[in-house]
XYZ file of C-alpha atoms in Angstrom:
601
model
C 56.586 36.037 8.085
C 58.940 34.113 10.369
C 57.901 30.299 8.488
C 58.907 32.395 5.131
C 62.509 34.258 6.384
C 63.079 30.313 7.803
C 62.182 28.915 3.947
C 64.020 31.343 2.412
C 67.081 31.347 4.522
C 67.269 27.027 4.735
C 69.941 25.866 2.458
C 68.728 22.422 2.562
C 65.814 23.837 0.009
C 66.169 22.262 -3.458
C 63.944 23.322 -6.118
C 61.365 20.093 -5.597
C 61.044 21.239 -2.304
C 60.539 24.800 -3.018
C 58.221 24.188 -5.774
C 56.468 22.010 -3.011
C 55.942 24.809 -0.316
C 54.768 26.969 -2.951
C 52.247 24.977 -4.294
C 51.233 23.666 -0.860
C 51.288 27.203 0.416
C 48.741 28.310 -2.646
C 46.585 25.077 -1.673
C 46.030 25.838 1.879
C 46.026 29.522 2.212
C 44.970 31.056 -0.744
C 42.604 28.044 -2.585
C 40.327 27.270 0.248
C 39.439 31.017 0.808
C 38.252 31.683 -2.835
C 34.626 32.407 -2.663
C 32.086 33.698 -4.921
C 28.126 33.858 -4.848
C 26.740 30.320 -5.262
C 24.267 28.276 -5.387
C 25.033 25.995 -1.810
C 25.163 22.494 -1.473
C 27.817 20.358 -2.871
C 30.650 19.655 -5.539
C 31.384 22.244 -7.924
C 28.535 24.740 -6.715
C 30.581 25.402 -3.917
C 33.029 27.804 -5.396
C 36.727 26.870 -3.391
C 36.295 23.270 -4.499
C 37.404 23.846 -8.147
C 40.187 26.469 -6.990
C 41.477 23.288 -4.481
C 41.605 20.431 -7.472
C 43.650 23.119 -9.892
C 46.297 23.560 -7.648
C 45.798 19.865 -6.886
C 46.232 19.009 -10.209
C 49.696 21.040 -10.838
C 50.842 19.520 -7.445
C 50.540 15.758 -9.079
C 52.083 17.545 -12.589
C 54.916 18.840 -10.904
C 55.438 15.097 -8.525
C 55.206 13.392 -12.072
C 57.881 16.122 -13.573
C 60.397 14.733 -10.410
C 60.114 11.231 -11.089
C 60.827 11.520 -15.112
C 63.918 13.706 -14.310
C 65.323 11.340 -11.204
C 63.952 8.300 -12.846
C 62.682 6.929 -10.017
C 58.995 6.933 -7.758
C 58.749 7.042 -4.134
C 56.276 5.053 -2.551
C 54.779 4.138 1.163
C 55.458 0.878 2.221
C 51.715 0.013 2.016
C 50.820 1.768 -1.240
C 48.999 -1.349 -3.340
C 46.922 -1.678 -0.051
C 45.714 2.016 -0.231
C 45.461 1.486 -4.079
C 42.255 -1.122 -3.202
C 40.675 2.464 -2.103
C 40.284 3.899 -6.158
C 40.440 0.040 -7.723
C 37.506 -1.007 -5.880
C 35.349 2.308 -6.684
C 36.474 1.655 -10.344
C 35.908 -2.139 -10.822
C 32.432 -1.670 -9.347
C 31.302 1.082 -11.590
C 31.713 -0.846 -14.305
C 30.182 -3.680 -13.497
C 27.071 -2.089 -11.848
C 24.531 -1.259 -14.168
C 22.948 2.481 -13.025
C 25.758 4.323 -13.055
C 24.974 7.939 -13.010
C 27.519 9.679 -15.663
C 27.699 12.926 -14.354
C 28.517 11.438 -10.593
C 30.399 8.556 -12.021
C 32.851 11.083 -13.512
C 33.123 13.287 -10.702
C 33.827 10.897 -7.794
C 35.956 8.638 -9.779
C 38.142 12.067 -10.194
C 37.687 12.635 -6.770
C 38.653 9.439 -5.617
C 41.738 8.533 -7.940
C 43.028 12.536 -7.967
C 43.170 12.190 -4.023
C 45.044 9.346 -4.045
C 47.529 10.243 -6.518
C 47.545 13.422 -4.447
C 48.721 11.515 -1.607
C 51.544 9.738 -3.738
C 52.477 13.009 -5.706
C 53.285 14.562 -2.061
C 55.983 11.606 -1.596
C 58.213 12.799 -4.583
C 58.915 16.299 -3.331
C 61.344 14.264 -0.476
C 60.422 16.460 2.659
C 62.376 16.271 5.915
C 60.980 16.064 8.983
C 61.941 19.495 9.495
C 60.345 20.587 6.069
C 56.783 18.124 7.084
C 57.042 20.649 10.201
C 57.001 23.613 8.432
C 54.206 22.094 6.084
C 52.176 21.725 9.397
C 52.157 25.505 10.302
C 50.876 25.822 6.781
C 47.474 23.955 7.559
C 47.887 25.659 11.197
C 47.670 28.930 9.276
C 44.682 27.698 7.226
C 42.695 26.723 10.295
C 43.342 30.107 11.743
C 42.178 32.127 8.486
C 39.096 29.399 8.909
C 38.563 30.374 12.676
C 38.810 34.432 11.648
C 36.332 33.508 8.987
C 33.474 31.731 11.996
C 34.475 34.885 13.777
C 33.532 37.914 11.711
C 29.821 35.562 10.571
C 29.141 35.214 14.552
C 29.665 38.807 15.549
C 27.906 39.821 12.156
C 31.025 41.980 10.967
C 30.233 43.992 8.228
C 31.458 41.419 5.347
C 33.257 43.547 1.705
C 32.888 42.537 -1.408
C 30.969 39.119 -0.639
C 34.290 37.746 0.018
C 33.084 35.505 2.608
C 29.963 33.979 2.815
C 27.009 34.796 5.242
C 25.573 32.304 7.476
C 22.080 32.438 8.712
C 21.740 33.512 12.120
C 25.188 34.268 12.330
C 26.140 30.652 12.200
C 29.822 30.256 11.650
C 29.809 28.533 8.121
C 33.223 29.428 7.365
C 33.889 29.315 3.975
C 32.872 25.936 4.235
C 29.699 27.242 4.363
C 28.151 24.335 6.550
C 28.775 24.259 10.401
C 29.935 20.911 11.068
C 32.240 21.267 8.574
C 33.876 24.437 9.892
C 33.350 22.623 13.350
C 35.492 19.388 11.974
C 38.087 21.680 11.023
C 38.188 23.563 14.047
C 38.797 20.282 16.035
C 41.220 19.059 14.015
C 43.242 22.508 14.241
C 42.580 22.763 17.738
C 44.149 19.334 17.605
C 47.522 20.210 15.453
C 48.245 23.384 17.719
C 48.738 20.778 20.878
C 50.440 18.222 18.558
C 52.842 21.110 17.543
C 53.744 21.609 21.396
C 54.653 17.993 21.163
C 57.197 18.348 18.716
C 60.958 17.673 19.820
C 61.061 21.338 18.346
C 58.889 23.104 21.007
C 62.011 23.886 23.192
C 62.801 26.015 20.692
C 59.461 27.928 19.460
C 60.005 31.786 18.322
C 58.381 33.908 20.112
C 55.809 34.453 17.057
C 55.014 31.083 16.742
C 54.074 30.616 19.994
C 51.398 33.267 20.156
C 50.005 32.365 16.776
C 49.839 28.911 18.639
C 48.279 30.852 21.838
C 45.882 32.500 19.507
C 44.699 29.598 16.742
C 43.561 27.853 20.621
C 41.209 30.595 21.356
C 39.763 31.052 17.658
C 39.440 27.594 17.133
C 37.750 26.818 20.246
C 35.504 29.486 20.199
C 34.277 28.303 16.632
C 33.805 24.762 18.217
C 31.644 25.484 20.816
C 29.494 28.606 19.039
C 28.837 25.805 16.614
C 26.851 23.678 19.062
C 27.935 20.701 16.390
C 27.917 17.919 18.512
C 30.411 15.790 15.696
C 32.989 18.611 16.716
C 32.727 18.581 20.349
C 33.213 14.565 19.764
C 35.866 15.307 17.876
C 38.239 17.757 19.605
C 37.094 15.308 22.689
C 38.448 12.127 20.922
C 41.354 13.627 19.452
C 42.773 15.214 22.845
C 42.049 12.192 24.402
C 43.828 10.074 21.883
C 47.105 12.708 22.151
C 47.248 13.203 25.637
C 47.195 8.932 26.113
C 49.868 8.937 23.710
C 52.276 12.000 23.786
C 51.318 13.172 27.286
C 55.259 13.164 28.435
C 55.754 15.007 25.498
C 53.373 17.576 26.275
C 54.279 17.811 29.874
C 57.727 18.421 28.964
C 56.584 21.761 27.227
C 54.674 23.241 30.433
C 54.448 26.670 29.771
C 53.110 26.829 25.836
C 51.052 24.003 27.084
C 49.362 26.055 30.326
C 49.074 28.651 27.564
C 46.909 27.013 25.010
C 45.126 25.258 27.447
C 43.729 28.603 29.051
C 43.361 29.927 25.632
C 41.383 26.772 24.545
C 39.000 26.829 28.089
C 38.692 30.796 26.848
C 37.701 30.434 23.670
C 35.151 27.488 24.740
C 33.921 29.747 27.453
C 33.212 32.316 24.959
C 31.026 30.280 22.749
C 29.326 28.584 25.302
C 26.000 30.071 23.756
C 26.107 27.144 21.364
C 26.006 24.285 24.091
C 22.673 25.319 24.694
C 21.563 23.901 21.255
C 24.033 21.302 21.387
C 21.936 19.741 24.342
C 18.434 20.661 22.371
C 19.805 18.071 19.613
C 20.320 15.772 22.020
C 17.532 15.657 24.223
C 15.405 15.386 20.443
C 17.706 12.446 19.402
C 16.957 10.623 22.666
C 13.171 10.864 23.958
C 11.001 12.271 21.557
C 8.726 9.526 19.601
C 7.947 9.446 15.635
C 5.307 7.026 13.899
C 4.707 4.642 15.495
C 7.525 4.640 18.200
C 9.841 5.578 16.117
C 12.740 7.680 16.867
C 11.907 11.442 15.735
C 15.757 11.650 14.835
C 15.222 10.672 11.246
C 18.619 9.635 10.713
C 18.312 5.428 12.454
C 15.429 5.646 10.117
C 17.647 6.873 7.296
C 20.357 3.717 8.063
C 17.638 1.213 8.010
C 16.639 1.983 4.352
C 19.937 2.017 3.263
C 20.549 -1.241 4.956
C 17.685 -2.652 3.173
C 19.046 -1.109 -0.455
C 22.232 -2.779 0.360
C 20.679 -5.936 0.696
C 19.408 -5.822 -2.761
C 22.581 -5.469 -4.324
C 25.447 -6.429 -1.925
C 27.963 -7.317 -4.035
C 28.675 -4.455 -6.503
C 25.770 -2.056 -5.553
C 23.359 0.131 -7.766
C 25.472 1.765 -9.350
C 27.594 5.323 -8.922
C 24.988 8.243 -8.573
C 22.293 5.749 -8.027
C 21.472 6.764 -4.499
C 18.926 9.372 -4.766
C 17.007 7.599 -7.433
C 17.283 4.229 -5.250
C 17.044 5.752 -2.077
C 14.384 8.111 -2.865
C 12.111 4.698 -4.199
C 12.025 2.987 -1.124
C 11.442 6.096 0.669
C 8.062 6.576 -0.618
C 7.466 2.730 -0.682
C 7.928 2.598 3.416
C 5.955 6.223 3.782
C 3.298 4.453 1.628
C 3.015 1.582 3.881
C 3.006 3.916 7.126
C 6.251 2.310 8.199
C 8.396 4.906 9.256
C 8.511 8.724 8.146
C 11.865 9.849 6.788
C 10.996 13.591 6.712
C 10.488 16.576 4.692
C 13.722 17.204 3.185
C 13.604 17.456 -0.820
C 16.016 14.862 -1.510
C 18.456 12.757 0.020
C 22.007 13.144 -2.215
C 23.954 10.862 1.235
C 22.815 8.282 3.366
C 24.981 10.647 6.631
C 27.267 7.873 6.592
C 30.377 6.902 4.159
C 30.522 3.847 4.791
C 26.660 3.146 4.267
C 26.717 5.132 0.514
C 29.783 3.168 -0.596
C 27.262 -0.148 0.238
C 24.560 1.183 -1.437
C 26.103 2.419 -4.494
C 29.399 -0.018 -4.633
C 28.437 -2.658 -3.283
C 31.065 -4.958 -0.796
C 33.539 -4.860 -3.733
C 33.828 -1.006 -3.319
C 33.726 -1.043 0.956
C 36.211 -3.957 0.210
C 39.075 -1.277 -0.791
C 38.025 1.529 1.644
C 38.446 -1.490 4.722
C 41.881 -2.168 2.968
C 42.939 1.465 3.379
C 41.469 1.846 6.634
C 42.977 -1.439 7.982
C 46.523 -1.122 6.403
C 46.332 2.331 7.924
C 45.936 1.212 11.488
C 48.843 -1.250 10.944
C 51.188 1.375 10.018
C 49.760 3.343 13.213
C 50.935 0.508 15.446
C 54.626 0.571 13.931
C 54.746 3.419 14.387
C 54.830 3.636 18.392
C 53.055 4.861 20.769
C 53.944 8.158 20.757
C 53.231 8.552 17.038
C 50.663 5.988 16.644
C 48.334 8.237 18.834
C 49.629 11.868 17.834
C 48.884 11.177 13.911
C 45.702 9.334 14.944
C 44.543 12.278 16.873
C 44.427 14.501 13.794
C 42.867 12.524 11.689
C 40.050 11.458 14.415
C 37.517 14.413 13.816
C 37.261 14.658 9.725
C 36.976 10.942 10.167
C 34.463 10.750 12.325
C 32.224 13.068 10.166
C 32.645 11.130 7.392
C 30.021 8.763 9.446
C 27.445 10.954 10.187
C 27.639 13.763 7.492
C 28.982 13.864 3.670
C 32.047 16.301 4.408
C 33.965 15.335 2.153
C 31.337 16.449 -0.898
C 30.451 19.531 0.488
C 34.333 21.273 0.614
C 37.277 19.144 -0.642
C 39.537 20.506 1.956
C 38.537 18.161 4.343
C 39.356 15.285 1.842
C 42.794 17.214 0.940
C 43.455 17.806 5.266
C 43.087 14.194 5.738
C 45.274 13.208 3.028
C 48.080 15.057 3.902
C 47.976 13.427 7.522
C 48.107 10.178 5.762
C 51.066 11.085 4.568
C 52.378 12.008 7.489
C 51.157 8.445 8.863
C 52.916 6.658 6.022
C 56.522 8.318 5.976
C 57.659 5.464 7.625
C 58.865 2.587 5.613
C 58.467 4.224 2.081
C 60.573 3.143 -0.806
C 62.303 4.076 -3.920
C 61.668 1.863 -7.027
C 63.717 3.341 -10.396
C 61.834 3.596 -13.541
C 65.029 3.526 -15.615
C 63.194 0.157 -16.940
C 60.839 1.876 -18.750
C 61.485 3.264 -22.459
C 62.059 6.892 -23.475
C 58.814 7.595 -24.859
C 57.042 5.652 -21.630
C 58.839 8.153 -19.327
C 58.319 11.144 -21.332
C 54.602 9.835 -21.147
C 54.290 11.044 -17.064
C 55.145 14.361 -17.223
C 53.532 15.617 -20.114
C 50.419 13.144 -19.965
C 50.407 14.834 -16.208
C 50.792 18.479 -17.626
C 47.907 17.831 -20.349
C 45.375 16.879 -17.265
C 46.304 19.426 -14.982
C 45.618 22.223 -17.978
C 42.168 20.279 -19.175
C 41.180 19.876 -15.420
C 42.187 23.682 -14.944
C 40.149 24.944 -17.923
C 36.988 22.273 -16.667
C 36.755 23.717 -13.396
C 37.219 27.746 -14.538
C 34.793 27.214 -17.113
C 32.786 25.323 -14.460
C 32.858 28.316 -12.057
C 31.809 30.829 -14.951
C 29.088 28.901 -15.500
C 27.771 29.174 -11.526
C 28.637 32.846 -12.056
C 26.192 32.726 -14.851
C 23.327 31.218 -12.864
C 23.476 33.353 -9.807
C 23.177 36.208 -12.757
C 20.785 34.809 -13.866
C 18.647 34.434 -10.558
C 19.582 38.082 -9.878
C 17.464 39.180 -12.467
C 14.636 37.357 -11.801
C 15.052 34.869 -14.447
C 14.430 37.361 -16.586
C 17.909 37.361 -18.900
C 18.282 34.086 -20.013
C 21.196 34.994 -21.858
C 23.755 34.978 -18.598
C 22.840 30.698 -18.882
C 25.078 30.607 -22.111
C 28.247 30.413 -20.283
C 26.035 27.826 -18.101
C 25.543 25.717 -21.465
C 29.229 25.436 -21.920
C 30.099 23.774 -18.491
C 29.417 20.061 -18.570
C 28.842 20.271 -14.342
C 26.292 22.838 -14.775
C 24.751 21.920 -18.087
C 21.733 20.044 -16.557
C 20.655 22.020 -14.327
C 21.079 24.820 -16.748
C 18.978 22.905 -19.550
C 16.203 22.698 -16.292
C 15.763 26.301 -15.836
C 15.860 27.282 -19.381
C 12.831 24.191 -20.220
C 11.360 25.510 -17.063
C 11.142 29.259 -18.358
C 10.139 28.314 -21.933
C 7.201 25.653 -20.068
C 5.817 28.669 -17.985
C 5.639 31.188 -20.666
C 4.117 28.996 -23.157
C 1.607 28.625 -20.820
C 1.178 32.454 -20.570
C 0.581 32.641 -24.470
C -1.271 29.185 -24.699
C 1.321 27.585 -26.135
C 1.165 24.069 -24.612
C 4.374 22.466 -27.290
C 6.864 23.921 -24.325
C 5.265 21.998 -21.594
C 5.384 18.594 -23.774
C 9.028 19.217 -23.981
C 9.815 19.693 -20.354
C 7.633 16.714 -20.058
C 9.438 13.919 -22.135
C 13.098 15.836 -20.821
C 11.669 15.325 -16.744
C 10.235 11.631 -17.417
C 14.203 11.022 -18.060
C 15.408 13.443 -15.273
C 13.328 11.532 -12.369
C 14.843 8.012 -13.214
C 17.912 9.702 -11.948
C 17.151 12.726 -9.779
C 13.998 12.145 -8.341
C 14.166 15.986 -7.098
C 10.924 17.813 -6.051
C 11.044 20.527 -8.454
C 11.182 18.213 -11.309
C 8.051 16.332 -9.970
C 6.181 19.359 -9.309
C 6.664 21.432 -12.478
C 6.578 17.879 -14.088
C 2.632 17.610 -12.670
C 2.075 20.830 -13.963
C 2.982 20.515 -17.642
C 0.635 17.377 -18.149
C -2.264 19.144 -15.952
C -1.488 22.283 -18.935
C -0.729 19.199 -21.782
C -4.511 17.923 -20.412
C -2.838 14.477 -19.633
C -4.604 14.369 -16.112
C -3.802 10.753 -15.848
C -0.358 11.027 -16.076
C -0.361 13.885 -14.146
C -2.315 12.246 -11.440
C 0.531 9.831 -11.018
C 3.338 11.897 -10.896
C 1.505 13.604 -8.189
C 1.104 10.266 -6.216
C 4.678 9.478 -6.122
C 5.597 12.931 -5.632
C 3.234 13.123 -2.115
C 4.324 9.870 -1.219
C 7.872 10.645 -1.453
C 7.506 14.081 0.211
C 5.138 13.023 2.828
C 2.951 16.020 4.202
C 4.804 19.170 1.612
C 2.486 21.869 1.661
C 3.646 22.948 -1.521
C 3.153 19.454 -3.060
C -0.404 19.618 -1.134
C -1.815 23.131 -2.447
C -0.903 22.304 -6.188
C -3.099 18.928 -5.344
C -6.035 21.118 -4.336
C -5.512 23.379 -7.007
C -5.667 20.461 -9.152
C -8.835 18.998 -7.702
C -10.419 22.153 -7.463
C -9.836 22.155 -11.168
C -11.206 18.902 -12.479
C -14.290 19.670 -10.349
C -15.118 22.944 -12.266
C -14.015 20.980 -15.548
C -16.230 18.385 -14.491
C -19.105 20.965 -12.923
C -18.815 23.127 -16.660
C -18.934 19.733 -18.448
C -22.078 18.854 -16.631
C -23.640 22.354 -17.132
C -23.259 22.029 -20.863
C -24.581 18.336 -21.289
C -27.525 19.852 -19.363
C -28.033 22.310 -21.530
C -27.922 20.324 -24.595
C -30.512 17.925 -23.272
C -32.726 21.030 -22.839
C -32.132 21.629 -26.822
């Protein structure tokens, strides 16, 4: 209420800058909350990610709408550097040769929107007292975050599915993944004692202070009740990292500082129960043994096969969307030979590390452009100072350091859209105007309405997208008994494969039921394709079953080989096996009985 009377009463608001706060305001408090029923995991399944890239999208509309009417672009001082981030990713999916589409579309988007994001945030002209304000904004979206761990650890009674349920009352947030909401938590935790470092804290209202006061206690608590050991390293780093370099700063605001701290040290006390399996993980990761002397912690294991795939192709990778089918092959090859075990899970879609999937799948060419960023970065870090240098490296510390053990960024997109907006906070310094009075009418006409025409496709793409996840979760919700709820499905290009699974899946199964076996030979030839790509369990399995129905035991036979080789020890994948061989022996017992019979004829 206070940040709001402030907006509306400062006279140095022009309408780019109000259009700004509103559209940064809708971003950070109202996008990242949207939730409906999903399906889990990552991209578009999870629901707040397409409600993030539309307001996204009209954010970079409305930048490219200020630099056609002032005829000019603002830029950072090191924007061609940052630029190697989205030209590498592009020059090396075209020259690689197993590009998945679906994932070559989507993380291009991802990769280019974010970074013309990051440039579209420069043309609204902010002042440092107008950055401020944008600060309480993500300050206000960590604390919604924090509420949101808070009512799935206590178990409050949750209405209207409106936020999502952990299992055993983890706190998800509406991240819905722990380290996530942990990562988020740290790097709120984070802002509220950069805040206090602010030439403005000799001046906080009274109601800022205590929202300060009480985003330290939420936030820690959803820290430590994690027991995520990436956000205990984070909030550890980052406090670190601002204490070296704005502790006079800090000291000079001693009571709001005393204040949080004891609120932080509160909040941590009161989620202490996570610690406890915080020090579990690490007592596995350290001394317990796998095959032969191998580290039980799968994930050095995971890092040595990708090393290996990177060596194959080091200069321009496998290909976008290439890792699962790439990473997925040696996996079975090394589980084949007894080398090392890389567990049961049903598919690896991320390497844990961001740096390690970009050499896979891109090759150097593609790391070559993330270095740049990274490097050019730290440079404009040092210029800035000490004081600065460390404060703006502090916040972007924990979603960083995620990004190398975890794939954060594909799981939410607010993450990706947090840390952008502190690089743009890191890059203030030294930006420039360039005009664009050079180019011709029709060229500069081009950016606004060439902008307007993506943000209303990408709006449409990503509703339509989430109608079609409504339509699945329908559809599971009846059993998989109404079909029909998969039209709307059909129509969204995201969720048309998976769609065109279940429905070949249904048809397969039922066929079978009226000994129909033309259904299984079409989910056949459609999952010999679907496995060069997504090598996923369920598409083996149900694959093995339509040529045991189709009487094609050979080819059956192999799919199950690669399948149990790939997903060593799967009791699932095991009891179809026996099921199997129980089979062929009565087949081969009845056969037998017959011939026997005959010969007695």
């Amino acid at each position: 209420m206070t940040l709001r009377l402030e907006l509306e009463k400062d006279p140095s608001l022009k309408k780019p800058q109000k259009v700004f706060f509103v559209l940064f305001g809708i971003m950070f408090l109202f996008a990242p909350f949207y939730y409906q029923p999903n399906l889990g995991g990552e991209g578009l399944n999870i629901p707040h990610n397409s409600s993030l890239w539309i307001v996204a999208s009209w954010i970079i509309a409305a930048a490219c709408f200020i630099i056609y009417k002032k005829n000019r672009i603002i830029l950072p001082r090191y924007w061609f550097a940052l630029a190697l981030l989205p030209l590498g990713a592009i020059i090396t999916s075209y020259i690689a040769d197993n590009n998945n589409p679906a994932e070559w579309l989507v993380r291009l988007s991802v990769i280019c929107g974010g970074y013309l994001f990051f440039i579209a945030l420069f043309q609204f002209q902010l002042t440092s007292r107008q950055i401020e304000r944008s600060l309480y904004i993500l300050l206000s979206m960590g604390l919604l975050a924090a509420v949101y761990g808070i009512i799935q650890t206590q178990n409050i009674p949750l209405i209207l599915n409106i936020v999502p349920r952990g299992a055993d009352q983890l706190a998800i947030g509406v991240f819905q993944q722990k380290n996530i909401q942990a990562a988020v938590m740290a790097t709120t935790l984070t802002l509220v004692f950069y805040l206090i470092s602010r030439p403005s804290h000799k001046s906080l209202n009274p109601i800022i202070l205590i929202a300060l006061i009480v985003t330290a206690l939420a936030t820690s608590y959803n820290i430590t009740v994690s027991g995520s050991r990436v956000g205990l390293l984070g909030i550890s780093c980052s406090l670190l990292f601002l204490f070296i370099g704005r502790g006079k700063l800090l000291l000079n605001s001693k009571i709001p500082l005393i204040f949080v701290i004891v609120a932080s040290i509160t909040g941590g006390y009161l989620g202490s129960q996570g610690l406890v399996s915080t020090t579990k993980k690490f007592d596995r990761a350290l001394s317990s043994e796998g095959i032969g002397g191998v580290k039980t912690d799968i994930r050095w294991n995971i890092y040595k096969t990708s090393w290996e795939l990177y060596t194959e192709a080091p200069v321009f990778g496998h290909g976008i969307g290439s890792f699962q089918k790439v990473f997925q092959d040696k996996r079975a090859e090394h589980q084949a030979n007894g080398t090392y075990d890389l567990g049961k899970s049903p598919k690896f879609s991320h390497p844990h590390n961001e740096i390690i999937f970009w050499l896979i799948e891109g090759g150097s060419s593609a790391i070559f452009g993330i270095l740049a960023a990274a490097l050019f970065t730290f440079i404009q870090l040092i210029k800035l100072g000490w004081q600065r240098g460390f404060g703006y490296a502090a916040l972007m510390v924990p979603i960083t350091l995620h990004t190398q053990v975890e794939l954060p960024f594909y799981i939410s997109n607010t993450p990706w859209f947090l840390l952008l907006t502190i690089l743009f906070l890191v890059h203030q310094s030294g930006k420039k105007t360039y005009s664009t009075s050079k180019l011709s009418k029709a060229a500069n006409s081009t950016i606004p309405l060439s902008a307007t025409a993506i943000a209303l496709v990408t709006t449409n793409t990503l509703v339509q997208a989430q109608v079609g996840n409504a339509g699945v979760i329908n559809y599971f919700h009846t059993g998989q008994k109404a079909p029909i709820y998969l039209q709307s499905s059909l129509k969204s290009q995201y969720f048309e494969n998976y769609t065109t699974f279940l429905l070949l899946r249904r048809n397969m199964f039922m066929g079978i039921s009226q000994n129909n076996p033309e259904p299984a030979k079409v989910y056949a030839e459609w999952a010999e394709e679907q496995i060069q790509i997504s090598p996923s369990l369920i598409y083996y399995r149900n694959l093995a079953i339509a040529y045991d129905y189709t009487d094609r035991n050979n080819e059956r036979d192999r799919i199950m080989k690669i399948a149990m080789t790939t997903y060593l020890n799967n009791l699932d994948l095991q009891q179809l096996n026996q099921q199997f061989m129980q089979k062929d022996l009565e087949d081969k017992n009845s056969s037998g009985a017959i011939k026997q019979l005959d010969a007695s004829n």
